[in-house]
Short mmCIF file of C-alpha atoms in Angstrom, two decimals:
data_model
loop_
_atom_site.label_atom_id
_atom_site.label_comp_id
_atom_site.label_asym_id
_atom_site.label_seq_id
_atom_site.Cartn_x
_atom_site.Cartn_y
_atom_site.Cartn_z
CA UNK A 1 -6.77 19.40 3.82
CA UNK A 2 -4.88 16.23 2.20
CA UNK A 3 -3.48 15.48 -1.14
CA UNK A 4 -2.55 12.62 -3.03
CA UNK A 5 0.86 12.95 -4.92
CA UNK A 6 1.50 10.08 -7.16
CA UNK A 7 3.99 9.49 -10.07
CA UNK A 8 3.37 8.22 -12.97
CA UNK A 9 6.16 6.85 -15.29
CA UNK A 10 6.77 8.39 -18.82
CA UNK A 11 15.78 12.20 -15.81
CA UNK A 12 19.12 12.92 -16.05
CA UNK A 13 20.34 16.37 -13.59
CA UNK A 14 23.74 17.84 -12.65
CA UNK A 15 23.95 15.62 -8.93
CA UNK A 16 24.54 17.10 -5.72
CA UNK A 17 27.79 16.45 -4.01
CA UNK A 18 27.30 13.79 -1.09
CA UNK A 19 27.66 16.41 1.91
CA UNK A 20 24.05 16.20 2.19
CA UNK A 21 24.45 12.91 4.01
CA UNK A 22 24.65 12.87 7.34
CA UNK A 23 25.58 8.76 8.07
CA UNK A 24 24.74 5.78 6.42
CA UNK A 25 23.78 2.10 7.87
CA UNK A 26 25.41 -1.03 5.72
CA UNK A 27 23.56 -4.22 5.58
CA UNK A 28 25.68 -6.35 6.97
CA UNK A 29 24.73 -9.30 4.58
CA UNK A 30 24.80 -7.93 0.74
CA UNK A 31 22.94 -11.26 -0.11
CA UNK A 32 19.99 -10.80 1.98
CA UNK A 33 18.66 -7.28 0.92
CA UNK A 34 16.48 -4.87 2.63
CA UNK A 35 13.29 -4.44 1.85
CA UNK A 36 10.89 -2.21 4.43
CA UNK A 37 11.19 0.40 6.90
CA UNK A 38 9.01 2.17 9.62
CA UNK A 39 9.88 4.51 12.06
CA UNK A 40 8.20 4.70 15.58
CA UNK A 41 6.56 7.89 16.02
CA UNK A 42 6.47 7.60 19.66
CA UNK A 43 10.14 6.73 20.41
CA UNK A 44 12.03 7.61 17.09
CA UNK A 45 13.15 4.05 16.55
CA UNK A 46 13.46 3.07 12.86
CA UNK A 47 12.58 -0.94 12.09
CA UNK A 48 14.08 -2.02 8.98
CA UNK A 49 13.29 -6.11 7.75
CA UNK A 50 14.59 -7.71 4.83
CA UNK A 51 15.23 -11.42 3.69
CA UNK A 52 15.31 -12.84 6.93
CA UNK A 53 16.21 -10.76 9.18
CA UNK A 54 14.65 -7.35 11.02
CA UNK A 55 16.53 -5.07 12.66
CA UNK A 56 15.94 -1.87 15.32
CA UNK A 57 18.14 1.49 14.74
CA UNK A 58 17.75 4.36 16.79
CA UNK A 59 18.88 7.82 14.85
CA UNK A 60 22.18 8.07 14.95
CA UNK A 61 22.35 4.05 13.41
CA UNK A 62 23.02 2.21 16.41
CA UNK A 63 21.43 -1.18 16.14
CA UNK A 64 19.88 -1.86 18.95
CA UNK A 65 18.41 -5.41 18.38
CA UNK A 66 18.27 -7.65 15.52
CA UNK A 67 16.50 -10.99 14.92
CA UNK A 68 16.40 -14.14 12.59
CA UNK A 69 13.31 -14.13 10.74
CA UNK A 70 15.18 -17.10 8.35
CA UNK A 71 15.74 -19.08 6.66
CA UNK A 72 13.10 -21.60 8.62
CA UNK A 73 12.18 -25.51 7.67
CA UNK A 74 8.94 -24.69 5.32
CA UNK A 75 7.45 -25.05 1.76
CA UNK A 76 4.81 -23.98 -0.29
CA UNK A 77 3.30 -27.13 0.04
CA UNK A 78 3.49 -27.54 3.76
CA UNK A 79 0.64 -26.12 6.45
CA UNK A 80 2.17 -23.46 9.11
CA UNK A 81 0.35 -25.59 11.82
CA UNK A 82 1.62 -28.99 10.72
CA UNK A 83 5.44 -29.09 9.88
CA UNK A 84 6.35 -31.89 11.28
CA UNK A 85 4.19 -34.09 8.72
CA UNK A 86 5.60 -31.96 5.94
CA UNK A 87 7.68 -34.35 4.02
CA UNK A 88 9.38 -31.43 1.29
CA UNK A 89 10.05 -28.69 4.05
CA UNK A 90 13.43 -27.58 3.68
CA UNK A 91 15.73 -24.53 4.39
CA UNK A 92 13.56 -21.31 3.32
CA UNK A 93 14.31 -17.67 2.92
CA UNK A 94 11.71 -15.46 4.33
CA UNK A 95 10.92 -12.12 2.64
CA UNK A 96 10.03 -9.40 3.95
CA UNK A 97 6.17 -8.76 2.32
CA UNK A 98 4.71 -5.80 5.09
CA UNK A 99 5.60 -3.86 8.13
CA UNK A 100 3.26 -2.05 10.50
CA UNK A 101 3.28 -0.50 14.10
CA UNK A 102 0.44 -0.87 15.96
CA UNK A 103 0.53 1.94 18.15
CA UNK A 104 -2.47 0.97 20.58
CA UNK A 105 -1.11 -3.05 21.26
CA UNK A 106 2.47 -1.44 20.94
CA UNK A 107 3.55 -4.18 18.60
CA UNK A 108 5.89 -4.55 15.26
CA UNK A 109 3.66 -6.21 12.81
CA UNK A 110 6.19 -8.29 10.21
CA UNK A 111 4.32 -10.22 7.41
CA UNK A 112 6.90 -12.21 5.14
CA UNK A 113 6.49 -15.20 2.37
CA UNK A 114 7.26 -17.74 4.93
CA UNK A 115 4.48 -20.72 6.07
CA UNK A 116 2.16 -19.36 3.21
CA UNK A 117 2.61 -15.23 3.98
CA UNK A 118 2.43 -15.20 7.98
CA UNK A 119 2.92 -12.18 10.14
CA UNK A 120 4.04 -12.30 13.30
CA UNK A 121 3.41 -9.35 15.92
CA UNK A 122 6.72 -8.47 17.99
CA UNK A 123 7.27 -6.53 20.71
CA UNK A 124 8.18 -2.66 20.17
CA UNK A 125 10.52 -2.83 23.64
CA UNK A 126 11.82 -5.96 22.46
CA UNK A 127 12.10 -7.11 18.74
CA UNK A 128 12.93 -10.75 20.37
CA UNK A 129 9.70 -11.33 21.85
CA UNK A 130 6.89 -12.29 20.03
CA UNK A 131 3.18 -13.07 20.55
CA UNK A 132 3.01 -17.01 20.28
CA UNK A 133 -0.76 -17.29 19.86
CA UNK A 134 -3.09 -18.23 16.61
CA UNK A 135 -2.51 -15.42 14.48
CA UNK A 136 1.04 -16.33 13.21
CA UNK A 137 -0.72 -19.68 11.61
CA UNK A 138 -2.99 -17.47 9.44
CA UNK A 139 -2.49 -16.62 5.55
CA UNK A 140 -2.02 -13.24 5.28
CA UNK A 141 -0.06 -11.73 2.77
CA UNK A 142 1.35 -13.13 -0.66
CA UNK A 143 4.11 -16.33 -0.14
CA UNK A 144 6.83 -15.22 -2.56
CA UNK A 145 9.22 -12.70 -3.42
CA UNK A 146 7.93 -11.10 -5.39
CA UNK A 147 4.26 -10.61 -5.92
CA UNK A 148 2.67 -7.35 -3.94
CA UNK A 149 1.13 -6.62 -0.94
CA UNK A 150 0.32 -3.86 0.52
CA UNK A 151 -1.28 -3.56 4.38
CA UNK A 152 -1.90 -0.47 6.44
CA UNK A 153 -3.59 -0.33 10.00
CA UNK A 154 -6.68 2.00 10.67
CA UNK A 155 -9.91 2.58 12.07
CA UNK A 156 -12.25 0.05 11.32
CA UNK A 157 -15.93 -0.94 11.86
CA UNK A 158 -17.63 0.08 15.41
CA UNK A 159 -18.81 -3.09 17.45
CA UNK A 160 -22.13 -3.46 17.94
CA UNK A 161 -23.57 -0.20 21.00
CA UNK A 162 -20.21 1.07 21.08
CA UNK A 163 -19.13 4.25 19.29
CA UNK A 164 -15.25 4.14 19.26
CA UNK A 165 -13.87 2.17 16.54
CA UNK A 166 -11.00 -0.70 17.33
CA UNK A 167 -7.61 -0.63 15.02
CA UNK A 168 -7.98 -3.13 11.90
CA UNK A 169 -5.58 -4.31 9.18
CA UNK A 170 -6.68 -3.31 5.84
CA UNK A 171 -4.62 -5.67 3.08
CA UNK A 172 -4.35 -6.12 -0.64
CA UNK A 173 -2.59 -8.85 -2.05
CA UNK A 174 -1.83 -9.93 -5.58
CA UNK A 175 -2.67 -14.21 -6.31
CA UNK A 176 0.20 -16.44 -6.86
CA UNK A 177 0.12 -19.64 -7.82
CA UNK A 178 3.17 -20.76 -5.45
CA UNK A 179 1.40 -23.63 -3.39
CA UNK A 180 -1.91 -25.37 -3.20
CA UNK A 181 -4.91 -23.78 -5.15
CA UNK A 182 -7.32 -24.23 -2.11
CA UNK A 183 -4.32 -22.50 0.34
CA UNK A 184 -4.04 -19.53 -2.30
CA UNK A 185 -8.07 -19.49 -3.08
CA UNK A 186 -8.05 -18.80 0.76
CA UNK A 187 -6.43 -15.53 0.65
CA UNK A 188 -8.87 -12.49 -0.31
CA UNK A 189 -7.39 -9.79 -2.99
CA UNK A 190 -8.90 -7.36 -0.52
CA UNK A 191 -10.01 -7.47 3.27
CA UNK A 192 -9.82 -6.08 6.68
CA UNK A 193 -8.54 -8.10 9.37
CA UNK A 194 -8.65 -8.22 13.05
CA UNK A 195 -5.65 -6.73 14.26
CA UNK A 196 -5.21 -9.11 17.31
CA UNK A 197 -6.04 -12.49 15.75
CA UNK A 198 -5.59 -11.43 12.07
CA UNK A 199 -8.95 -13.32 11.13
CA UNK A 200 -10.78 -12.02 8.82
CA UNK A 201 -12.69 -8.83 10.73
CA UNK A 202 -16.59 -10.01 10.20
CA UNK A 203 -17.61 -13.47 8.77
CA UNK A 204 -21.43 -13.21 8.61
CA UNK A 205 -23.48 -16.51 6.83
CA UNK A 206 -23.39 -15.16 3.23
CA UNK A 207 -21.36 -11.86 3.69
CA UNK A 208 -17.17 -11.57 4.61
CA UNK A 209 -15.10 -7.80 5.21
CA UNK A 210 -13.26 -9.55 2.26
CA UNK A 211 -13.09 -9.66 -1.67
CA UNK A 212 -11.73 -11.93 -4.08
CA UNK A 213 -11.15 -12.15 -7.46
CA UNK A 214 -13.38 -14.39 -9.40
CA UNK A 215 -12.35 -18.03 -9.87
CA UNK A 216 -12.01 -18.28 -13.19
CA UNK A 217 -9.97 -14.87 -13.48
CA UNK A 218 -7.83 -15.37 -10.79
CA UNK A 219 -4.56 -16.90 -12.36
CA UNK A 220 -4.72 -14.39 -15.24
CA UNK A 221 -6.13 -11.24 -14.24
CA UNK A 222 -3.23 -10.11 -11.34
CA UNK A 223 -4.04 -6.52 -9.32
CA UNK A 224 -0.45 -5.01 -7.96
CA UNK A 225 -0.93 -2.91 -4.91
CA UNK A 226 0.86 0.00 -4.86
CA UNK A 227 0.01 2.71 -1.86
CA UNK A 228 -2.35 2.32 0.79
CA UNK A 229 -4.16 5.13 3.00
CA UNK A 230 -6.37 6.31 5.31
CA UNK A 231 -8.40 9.58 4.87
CA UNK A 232 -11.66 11.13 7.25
CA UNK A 233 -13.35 7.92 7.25
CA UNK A 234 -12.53 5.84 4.51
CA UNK A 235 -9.56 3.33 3.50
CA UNK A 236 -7.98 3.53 0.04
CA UNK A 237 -5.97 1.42 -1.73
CA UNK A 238 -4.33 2.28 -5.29
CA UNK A 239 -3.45 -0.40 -7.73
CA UNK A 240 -2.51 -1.22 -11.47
CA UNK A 241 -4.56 -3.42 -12.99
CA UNK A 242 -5.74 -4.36 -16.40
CA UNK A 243 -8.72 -2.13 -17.51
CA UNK A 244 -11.31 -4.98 -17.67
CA UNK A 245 -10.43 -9.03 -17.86
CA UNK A 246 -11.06 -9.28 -21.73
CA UNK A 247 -8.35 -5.86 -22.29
CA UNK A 248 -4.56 -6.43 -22.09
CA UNK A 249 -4.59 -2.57 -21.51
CA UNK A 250 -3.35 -1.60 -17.77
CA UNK A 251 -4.78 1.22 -15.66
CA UNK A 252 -4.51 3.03 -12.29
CA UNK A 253 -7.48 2.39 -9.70
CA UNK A 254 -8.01 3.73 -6.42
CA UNK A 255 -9.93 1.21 -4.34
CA UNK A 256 -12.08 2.63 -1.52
CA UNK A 257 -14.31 1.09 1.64
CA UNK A 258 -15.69 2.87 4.16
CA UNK A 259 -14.04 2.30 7.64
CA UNK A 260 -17.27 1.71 9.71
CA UNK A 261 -18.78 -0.45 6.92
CA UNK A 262 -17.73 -4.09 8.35
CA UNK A 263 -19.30 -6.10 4.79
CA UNK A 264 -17.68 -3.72 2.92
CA UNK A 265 -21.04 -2.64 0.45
CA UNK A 266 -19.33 0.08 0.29
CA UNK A 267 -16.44 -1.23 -2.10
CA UNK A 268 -15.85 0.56 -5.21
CA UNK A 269 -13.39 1.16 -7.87
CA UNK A 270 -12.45 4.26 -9.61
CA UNK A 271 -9.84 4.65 -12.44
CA UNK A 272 -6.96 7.32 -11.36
CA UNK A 273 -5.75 9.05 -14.88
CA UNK A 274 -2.56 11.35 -14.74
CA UNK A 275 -2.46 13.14 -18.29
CA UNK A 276 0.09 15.68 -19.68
CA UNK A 277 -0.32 17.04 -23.36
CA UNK A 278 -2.36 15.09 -24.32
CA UNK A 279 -0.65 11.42 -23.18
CA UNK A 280 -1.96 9.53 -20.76
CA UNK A 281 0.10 7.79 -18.37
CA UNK A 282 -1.63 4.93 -17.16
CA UNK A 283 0.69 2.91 -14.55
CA UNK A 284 1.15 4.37 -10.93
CA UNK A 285 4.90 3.78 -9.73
CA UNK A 286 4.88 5.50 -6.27
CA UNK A 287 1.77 7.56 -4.39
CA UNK A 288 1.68 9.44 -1.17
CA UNK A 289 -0.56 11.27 1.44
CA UNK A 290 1.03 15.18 1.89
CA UNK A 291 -1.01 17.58 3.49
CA UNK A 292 -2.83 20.12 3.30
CA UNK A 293 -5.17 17.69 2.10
CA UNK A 294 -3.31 16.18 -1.49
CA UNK A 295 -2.26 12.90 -2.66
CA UNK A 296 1.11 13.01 -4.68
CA UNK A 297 1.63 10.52 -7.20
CA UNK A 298 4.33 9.28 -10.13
CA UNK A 299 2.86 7.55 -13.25
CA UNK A 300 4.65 6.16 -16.34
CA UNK A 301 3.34 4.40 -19.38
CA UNK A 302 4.09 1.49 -20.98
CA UNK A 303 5.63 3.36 -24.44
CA UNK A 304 7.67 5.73 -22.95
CA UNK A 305 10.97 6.13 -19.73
CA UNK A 306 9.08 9.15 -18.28
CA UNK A 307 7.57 9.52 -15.50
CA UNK A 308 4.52 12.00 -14.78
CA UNK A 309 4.08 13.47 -11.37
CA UNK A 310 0.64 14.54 -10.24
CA UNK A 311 -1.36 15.82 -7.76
CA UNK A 312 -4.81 15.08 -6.63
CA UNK A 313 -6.83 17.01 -4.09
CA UNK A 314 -8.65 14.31 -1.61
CA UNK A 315 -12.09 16.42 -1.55
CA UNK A 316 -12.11 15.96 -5.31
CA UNK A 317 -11.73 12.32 -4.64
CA UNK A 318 -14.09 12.00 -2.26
CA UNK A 319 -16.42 14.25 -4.72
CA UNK A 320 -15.81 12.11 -7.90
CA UNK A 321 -16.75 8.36 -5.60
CA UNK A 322 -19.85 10.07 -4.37
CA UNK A 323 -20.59 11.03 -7.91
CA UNK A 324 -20.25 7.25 -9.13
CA UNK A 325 -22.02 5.97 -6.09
CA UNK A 326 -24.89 7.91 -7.08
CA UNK A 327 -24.87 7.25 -10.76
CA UNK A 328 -25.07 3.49 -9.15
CA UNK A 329 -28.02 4.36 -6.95
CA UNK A 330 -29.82 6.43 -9.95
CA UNK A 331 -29.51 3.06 -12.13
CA UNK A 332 -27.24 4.81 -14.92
CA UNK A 333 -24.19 2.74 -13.84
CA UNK A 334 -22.88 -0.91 -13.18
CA UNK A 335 -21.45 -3.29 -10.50
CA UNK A 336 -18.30 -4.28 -10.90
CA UNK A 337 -15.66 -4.22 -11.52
CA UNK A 338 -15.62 -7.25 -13.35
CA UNK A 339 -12.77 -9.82 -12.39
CA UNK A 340 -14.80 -9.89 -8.77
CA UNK A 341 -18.61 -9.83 -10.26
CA UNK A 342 -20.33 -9.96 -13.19
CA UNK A 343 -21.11 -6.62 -14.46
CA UNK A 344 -24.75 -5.95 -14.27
CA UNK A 345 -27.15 -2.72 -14.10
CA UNK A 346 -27.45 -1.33 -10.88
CA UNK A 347 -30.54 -1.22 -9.52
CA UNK A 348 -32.64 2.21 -8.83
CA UNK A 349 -32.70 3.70 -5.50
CA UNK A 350 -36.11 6.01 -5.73
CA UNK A 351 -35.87 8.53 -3.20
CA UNK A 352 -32.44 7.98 -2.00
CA UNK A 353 -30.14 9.94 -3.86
CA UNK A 354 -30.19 12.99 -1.70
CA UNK A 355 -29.16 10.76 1.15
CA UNK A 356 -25.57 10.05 -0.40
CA UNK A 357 -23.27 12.87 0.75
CA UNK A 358 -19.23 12.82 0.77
CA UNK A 359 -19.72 10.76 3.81
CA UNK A 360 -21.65 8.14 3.01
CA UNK A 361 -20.73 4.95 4.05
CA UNK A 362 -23.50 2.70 2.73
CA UNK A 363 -26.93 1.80 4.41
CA UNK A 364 -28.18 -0.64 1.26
CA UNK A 365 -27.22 -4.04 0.83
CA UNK A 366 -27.89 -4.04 -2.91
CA UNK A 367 -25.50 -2.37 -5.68
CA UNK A 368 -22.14 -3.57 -4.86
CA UNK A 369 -19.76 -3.39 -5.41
CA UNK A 370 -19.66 -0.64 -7.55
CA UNK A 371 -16.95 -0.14 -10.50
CA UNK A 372 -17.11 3.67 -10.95
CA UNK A 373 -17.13 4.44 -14.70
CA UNK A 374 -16.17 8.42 -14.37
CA UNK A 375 -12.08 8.59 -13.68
CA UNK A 376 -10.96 10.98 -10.87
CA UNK A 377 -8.22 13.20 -13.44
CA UNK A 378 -5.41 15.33 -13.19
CA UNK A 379 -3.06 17.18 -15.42
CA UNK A 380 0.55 16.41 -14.26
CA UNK A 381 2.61 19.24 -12.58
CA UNK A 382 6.20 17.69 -13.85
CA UNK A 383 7.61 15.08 -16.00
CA UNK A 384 10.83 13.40 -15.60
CA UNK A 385 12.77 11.57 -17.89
CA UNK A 386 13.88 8.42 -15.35
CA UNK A 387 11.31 5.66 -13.69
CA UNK A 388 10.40 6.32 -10.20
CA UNK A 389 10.52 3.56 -7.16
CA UNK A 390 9.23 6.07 -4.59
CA UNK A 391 8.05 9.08 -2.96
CA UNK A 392 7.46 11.31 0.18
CA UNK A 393 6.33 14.79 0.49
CA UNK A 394 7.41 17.49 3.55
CA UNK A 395 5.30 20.92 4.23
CA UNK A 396 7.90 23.78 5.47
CA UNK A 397 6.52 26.57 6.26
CA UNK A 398 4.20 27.49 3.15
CA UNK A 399 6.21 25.02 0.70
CA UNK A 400 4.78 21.63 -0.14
CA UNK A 401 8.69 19.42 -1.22
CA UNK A 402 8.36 16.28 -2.88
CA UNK A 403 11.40 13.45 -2.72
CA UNK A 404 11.17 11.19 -5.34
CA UNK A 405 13.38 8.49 -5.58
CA UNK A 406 14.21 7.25 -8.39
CA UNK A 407 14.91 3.11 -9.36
CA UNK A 408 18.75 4.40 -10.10
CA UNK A 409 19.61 5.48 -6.93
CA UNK A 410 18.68 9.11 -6.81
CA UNK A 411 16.32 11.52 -4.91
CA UNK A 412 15.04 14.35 -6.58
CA UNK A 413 13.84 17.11 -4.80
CA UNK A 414 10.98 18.70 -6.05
CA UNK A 415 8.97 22.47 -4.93
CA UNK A 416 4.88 22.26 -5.57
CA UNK A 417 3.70 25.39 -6.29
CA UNK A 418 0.48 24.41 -7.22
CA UNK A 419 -1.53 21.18 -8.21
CA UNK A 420 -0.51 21.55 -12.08
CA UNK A 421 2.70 23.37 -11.34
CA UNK A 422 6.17 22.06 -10.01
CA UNK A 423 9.60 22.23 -10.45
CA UNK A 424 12.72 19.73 -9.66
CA UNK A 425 15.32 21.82 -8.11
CA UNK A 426 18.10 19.13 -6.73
CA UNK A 427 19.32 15.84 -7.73
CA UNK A 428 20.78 13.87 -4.83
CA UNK A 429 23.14 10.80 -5.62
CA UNK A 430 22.32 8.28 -2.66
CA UNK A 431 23.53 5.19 -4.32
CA UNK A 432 24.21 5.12 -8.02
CA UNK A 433 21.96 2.27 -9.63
CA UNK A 434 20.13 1.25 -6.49
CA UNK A 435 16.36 1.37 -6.54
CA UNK A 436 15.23 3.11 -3.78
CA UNK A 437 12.59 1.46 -1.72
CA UNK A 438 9.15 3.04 -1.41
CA UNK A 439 9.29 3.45 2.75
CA UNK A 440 11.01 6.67 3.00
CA UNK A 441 10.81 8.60 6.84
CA UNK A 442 11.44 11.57 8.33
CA UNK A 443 13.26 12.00 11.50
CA UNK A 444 11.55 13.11 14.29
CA UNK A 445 12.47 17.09 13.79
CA UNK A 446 11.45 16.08 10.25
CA UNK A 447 14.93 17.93 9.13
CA UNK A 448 16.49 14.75 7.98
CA UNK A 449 15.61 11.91 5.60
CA UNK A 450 15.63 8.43 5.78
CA UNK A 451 15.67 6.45 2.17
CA UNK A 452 16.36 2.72 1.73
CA UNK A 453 18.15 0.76 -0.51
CA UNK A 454 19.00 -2.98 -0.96
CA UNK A 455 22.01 -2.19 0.86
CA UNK A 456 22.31 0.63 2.75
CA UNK A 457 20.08 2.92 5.08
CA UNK A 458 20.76 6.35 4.46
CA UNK A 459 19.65 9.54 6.66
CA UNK A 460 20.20 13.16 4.63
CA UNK A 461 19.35 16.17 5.14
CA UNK A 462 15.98 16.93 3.74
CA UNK A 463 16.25 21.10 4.54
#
């Protein structure tokens, strides 16, 4: 069984001396920060990619290769595929925007800002090789600093008479307006994408595995990916977002499609709500998968410097889509949500209902998507008075530990007990006013921690 720990933001401790770090990695360029990090599973190798550059680490911090990923002649107003006409193309930083192994095509998968959000897909054995085919001319991911994406690989839909299901690339990315309109109107909010030639995964006549936000809505009403996941056989994504596109109030929403479902009818939306005595804290900061079967979260709100963390069983999240699916199919519900369609009563199913079980994954190709209207809730198990940047969660022996790092440079351990009960037990100094980044790893023992900063790399002990 899985859970969902996520922290939401509404803390100041006695810190921990710094034996608890066992060696630390500088960036050797202060001006180019880090940004992501993913460790091999196979061979223990840790991948870290920043502004411009990416760089392989085994565990003891030896850098074993590192590449230029910038600064490269482009603009936001050139095409990938035809530089040399670009008049404006100058000097450009890239940024780091995703990073993803693909186990089964051994590849690094980098996505950064440059030649409107590319991704290139490297070789694991050797970071200076790359595949030099069509995919690193397609828009991917967002093409600035600063606006979110978030991309995951996972199973995705079967091909026709086979049963195994081929790797995809599930992605969320928030609009910007850096660019031509028709580049930017090119990129969905949502989508899967083939993993070997990054188009989108199924382009029927009138239906795409992609969603966008409605024309008219997409320069104002901005989704920021926070977390994505995989679980049994669905994809998840969790986001903040405003509530509807005529409220200016924000919300948590856990996006979900099922993974053998290739026009994703099976889309829906369901507000996430973390509460604690009565206040409701309303914007995700970090989320993670921890088994047995929980997702562990941090939420904060807009009024308060707290942060909320709570903790959401995955078979009540399955339970409480299925339960808005069929509110859908009995006719008591809407499609939506509505800054991708209008919202409009969903149509009647007779017959059907008993047919939608946890599994589901959509046989109609009416009622999407669906914008679930009963909130999948939990009362928090700890609040902490600092904002949170990031977490990870470690099962030893019958204890669940959170670490939650913190966007001033700490990690704060953390012992569930129980999904409304926890307790913060040590405050680790890694580097005073640092955020820490969200792509903390274990080693491969999973005795030691790796966090990362702008600047530094850090690997603790995490027992």
């Amino acid at each position: 069984m899985e859970i969902l720990l996520v922290t939401l933001h509404l803390v100041v401790f006695a810190a921990a001396e710094l034996t608890f770090i066992k060696d630390t990695y500088q960036n050797p360029n202060s001006k180019e920060p880090f940004r992501h990090m993913i460790k091999d599973k196979a061979t223990g190798l840790i991948y870290v990619a920043g502004v411009n550059r990416i760089i392989q680490l085994n565990e003891n911090f030896t850098v074993l290769q590192s590449i230029s990923t910038g600064p490269r002649l482009d603009d936001i107003n050139c095409f990938p595929h035809e530089l040399n006409l670009c008049k404006t193309k100058k000097m450009t930083d890239s940024y780091s925007k995703a990073l993803m192994i693909d186990d089964r095509g051994k590849r690094l998968i980098a996505c950064s800002s440059l030649f409107q959000g590319s991704c290139k897909k490297y070789h694991l054995s050797d970071i200076t090789k790359f595949d030099n085919d069509s995919s690193k001319n397609k828009y991917v991911v967002a093409n600035n600093a600063t606006a979110s994406t978030v991309a995951f690989i996972a199973p995705g839909p079967a091909e026709d008479g086979k049963l195994a299901q081929p790797n995809v690339m599930y992605v969320g990315t928030t609009y910007t307006t850096s660019g031509y309109k028709f580049i930017r109107d090119d990129i969905p909010a949502f989508c899967t994408r083939n993993i070997n030639t990054l188009d989108i995964a199924y382009k029927g006549d009138f239906v795409k595995s992609s969603k966008f936000v409605e024309g008219t809505h997409r320069h104002t009403f901005l989704v920021n990916y926070i977390y994505g996941f995989s679980s049994d056989s669905f994809s998840y994504m969790a986001t903040v977002q405003r509530k509807s596109t005529s409220s200016e109030k924000y919300i948590s929403k856990l996006i979900r499609v099922c993974q053998n479902d290739e026009r994703l009818y099976s889309y829906t939306e369901v507000e996430l709500v973390c509460k604690h005595n009565g206040a409701k804290y309303n914007l995700l900061q970090a989320a993670r998968i921890a088994k047995p079967g929980k997702l562990q979260s941090t939420h904060s709100t807009e009024a308060l410097d707290d942060t909320a963390v709570c903790i959401y069983q995955l078979e009540t999240i399955k339970s409480k889509f299925i339960e808005n699916v069929k509110n859908c199919f009995n006719g008591t519900a809407r499609i939506g949500p509505d800054h991708i369609v209008d919202r409009t009563q969903c149509q009647k199913a007779e017959g059907f209902i008993e047919q939608i079980t946890l599994d589901y994954c959509r046989e109609l190709d009416f009622n999407y998507p669906i914008d679930g209207e009963h909130p999948i809730i939990a009362s928090a198990a700890l609040t902490l008075k600092t904002k949170v940047s990031a977490i990870t969660v470690a099962v030893t022996h019958d204890y669940t530990i959170a670490f939650i790092g913190t966007q001033n440079g700490h990690i704060l351990k953390v012992a569930i007990e129980s999904q409304e009960l926890a307790h913060m037990y040590e405050d680790l100094v890694i580097e005073n006013g640092a955020r820490i980044h969200e792509d903390m790893v274990f080693d491969m023992a999973e005795k030691y921690l790796f966090t990362i900063t702008d600047k530094k790399v850090k690997y603790l002990r995490s027992v």
